[in-house]
mmCIF file of C-alpha atoms in Angstrom:
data_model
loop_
_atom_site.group_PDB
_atom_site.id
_atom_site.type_symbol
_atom_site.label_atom_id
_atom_site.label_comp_id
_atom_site.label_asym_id
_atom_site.label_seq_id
_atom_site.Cartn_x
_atom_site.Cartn_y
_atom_site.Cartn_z
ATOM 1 C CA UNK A 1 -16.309 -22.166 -8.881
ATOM 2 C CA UNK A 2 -17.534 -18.635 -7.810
ATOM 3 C CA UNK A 3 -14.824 -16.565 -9.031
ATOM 4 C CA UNK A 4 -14.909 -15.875 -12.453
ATOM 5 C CA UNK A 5 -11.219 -15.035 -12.770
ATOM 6 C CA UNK A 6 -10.357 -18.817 -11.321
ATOM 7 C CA UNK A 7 -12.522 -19.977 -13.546
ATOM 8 C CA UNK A 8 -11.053 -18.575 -16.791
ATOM 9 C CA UNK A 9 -7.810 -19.220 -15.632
ATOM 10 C CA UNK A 10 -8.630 -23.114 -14.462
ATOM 11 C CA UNK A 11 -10.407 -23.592 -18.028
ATOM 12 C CA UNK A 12 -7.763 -21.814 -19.999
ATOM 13 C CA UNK A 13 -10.223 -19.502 -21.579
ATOM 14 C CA UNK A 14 -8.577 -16.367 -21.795
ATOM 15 C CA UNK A 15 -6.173 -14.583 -24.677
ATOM 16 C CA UNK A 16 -2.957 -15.551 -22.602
ATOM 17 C CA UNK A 17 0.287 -12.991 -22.623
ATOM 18 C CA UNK A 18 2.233 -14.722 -19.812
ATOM 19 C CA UNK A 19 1.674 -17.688 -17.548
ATOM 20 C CA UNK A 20 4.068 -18.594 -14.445
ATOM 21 C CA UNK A 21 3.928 -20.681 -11.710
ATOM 22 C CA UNK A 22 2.154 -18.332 -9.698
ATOM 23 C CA UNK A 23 0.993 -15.097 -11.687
ATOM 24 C CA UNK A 24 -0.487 -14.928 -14.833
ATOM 25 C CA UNK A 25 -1.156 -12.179 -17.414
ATOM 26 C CA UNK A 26 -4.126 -11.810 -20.348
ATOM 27 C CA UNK A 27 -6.605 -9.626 -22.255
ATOM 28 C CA UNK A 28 -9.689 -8.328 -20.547
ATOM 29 C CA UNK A 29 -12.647 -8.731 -22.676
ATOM 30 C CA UNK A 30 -13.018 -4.848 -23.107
ATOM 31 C CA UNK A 31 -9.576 -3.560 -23.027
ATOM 32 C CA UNK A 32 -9.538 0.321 -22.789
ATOM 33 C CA UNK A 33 -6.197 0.350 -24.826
ATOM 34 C CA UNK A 34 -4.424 -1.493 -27.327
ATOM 35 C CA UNK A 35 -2.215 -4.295 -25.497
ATOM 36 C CA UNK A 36 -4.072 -3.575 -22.000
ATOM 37 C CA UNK A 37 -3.667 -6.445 -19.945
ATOM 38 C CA UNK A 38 -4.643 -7.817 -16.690
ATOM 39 C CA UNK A 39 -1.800 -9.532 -14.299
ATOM 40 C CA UNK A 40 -3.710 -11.714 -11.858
ATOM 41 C CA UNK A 41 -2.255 -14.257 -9.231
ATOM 42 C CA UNK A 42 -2.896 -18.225 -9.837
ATOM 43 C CA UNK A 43 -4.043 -18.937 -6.683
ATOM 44 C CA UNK A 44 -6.933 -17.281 -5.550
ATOM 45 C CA UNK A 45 -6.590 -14.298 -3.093
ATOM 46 C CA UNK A 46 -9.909 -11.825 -3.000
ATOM 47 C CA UNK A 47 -7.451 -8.446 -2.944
ATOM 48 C CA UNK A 48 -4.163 -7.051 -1.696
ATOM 49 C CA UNK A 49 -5.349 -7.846 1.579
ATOM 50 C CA UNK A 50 -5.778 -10.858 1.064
ATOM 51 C CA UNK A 51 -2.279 -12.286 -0.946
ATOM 52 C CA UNK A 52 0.598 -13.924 0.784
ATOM 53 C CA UNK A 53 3.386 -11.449 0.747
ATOM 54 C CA UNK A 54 5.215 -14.005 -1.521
ATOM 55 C CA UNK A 55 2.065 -14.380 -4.234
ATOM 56 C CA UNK A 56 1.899 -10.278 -4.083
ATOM 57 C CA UNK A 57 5.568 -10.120 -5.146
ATOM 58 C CA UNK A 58 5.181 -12.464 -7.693
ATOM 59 C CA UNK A 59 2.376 -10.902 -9.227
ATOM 60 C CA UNK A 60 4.159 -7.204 -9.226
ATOM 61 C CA UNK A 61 7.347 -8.359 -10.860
ATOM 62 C CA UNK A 62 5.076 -9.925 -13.830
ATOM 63 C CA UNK A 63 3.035 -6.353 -13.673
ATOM 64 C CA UNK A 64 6.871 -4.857 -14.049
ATOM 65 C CA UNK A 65 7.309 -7.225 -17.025
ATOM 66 C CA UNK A 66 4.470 -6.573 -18.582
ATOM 67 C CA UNK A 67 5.161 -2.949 -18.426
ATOM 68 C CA UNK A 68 8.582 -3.435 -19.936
ATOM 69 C CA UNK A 69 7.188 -5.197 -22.441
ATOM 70 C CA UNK A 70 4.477 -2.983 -23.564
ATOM 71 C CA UNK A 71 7.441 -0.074 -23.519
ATOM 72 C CA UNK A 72 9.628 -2.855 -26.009
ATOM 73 C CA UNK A 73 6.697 -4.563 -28.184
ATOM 74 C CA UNK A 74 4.573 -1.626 -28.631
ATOM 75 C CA UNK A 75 6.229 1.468 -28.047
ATOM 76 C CA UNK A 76 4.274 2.528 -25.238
ATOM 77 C CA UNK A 77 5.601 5.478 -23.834
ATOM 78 C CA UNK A 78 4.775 4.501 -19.884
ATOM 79 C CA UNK A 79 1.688 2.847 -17.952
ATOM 80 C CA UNK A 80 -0.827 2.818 -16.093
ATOM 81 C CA UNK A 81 -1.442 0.362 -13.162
ATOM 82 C CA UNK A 82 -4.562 0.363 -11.904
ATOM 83 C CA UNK A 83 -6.156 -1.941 -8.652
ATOM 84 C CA UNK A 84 -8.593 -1.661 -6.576
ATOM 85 C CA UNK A 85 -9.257 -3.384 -3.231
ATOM 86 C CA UNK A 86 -12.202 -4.090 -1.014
ATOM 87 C CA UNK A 87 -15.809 -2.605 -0.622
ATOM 88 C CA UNK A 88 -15.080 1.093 -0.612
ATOM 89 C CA UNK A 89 -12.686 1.025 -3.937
ATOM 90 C CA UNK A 90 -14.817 -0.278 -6.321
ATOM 91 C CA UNK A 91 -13.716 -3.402 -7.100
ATOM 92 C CA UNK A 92 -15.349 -5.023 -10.185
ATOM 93 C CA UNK A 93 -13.965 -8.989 -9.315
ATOM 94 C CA UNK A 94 -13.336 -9.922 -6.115
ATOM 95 C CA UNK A 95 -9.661 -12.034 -7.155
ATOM 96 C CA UNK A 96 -7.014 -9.467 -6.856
ATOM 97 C CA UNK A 97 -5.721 -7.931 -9.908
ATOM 98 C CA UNK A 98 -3.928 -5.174 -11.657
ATOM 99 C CA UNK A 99 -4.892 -3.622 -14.705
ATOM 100 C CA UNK A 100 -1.510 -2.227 -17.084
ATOM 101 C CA UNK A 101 -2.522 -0.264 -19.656
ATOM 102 C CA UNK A 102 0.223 1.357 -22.156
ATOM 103 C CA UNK A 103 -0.340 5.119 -22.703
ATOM 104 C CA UNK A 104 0.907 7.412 -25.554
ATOM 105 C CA UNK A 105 1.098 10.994 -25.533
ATOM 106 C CA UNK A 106 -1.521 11.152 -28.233
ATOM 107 C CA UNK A 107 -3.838 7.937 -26.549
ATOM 108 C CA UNK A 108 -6.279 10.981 -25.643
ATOM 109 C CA UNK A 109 -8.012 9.857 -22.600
ATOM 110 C CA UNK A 110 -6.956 9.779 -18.439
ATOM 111 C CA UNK A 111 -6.983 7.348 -16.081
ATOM 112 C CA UNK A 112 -7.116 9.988 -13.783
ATOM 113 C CA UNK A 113 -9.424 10.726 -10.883
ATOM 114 C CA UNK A 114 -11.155 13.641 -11.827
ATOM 115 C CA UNK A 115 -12.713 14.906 -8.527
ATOM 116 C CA UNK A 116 -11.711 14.253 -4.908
ATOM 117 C CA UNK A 117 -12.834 12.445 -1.689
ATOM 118 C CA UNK A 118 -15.392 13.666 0.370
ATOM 119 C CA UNK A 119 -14.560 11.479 3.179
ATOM 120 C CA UNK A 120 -12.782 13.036 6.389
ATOM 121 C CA UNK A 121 -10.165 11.538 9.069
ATOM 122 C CA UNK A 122 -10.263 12.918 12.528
ATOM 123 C CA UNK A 123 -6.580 14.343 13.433
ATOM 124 C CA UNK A 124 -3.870 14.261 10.469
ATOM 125 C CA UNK A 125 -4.273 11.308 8.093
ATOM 126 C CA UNK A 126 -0.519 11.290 7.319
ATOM 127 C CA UNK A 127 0.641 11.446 10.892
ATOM 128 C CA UNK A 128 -1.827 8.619 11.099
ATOM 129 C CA UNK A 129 -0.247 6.353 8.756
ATOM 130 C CA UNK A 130 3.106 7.142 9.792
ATOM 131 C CA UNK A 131 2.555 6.022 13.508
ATOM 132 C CA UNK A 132 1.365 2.231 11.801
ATOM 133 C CA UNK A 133 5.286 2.023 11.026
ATOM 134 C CA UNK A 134 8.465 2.050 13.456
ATOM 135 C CA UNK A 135 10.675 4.434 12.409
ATOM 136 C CA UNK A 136 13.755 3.294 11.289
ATOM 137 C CA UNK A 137 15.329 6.722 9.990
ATOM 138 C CA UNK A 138 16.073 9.679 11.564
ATOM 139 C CA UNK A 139 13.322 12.215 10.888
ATOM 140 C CA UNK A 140 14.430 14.495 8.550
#
């Protein structure tokens, strides 16, 4: 097995925090903040790009949980979700996941980008995006 996210899950070697029939939630080795946890789905998909849309619903409505719970069980005062997907976002294991990480006003670090992207679109990105969707609502 070449993904080492299947393969903790498969050989139940992680610090579990939720397990359902399709998503599953535990401690990263390194977590960056107390209770940070990582919601993965069961099966394998590589990234968002990759998931059924049924296995990437699944997956966010544990992330949502999770959240709620760190908010209940540890007083966060919000989250963080973090993801990344495919070559250019610097994904660190190819099996699609989302980091949650509880934050406190006195936690004393950002998740933050602290700089912006160089890269450039031809024409106007937004416009761009906005023609990949049929518009259903009048434009404003």
């Amino acid at each position: 097995m070449d993904c080492v996210f299947c393969q903790l899950i498969s050989e139940d070697a992680v610090e579990w925090i939720a397990r359902g029939p399709s998503a599953c939630a535990f401690a990263p080795l390194d977590p960056i903040a107390p209770g940070h946890t990582l919601v993965v789905p069961i099966e394998h998909a590589t990234d968002i790009f990759d998931a059924t849309p049924p296995v990437l619903a699944d997956t966010m409505t544990l992330v949502r949980q999770v959240a709620d719970a760190m908010r209940s069980t540890l007083g966060a005062e919000g989250v963080n979700i973090l993801h990344a997907s495919g070559p250019g976002s610097e994904q660190s294991v190819p099996h699609l996941h989302f980091h949650v990480i509880p934050r406190w006003s006195d936690d004393n670090f950002s998740t933050w980008p602290t700089s912006r992207s160089q890269h450039k679109v031809t024409g106007e990105p937004v416009r761009h995006l906005a023609a990949a969707f049929p518009r259903t609502s009048p434009r404003r």
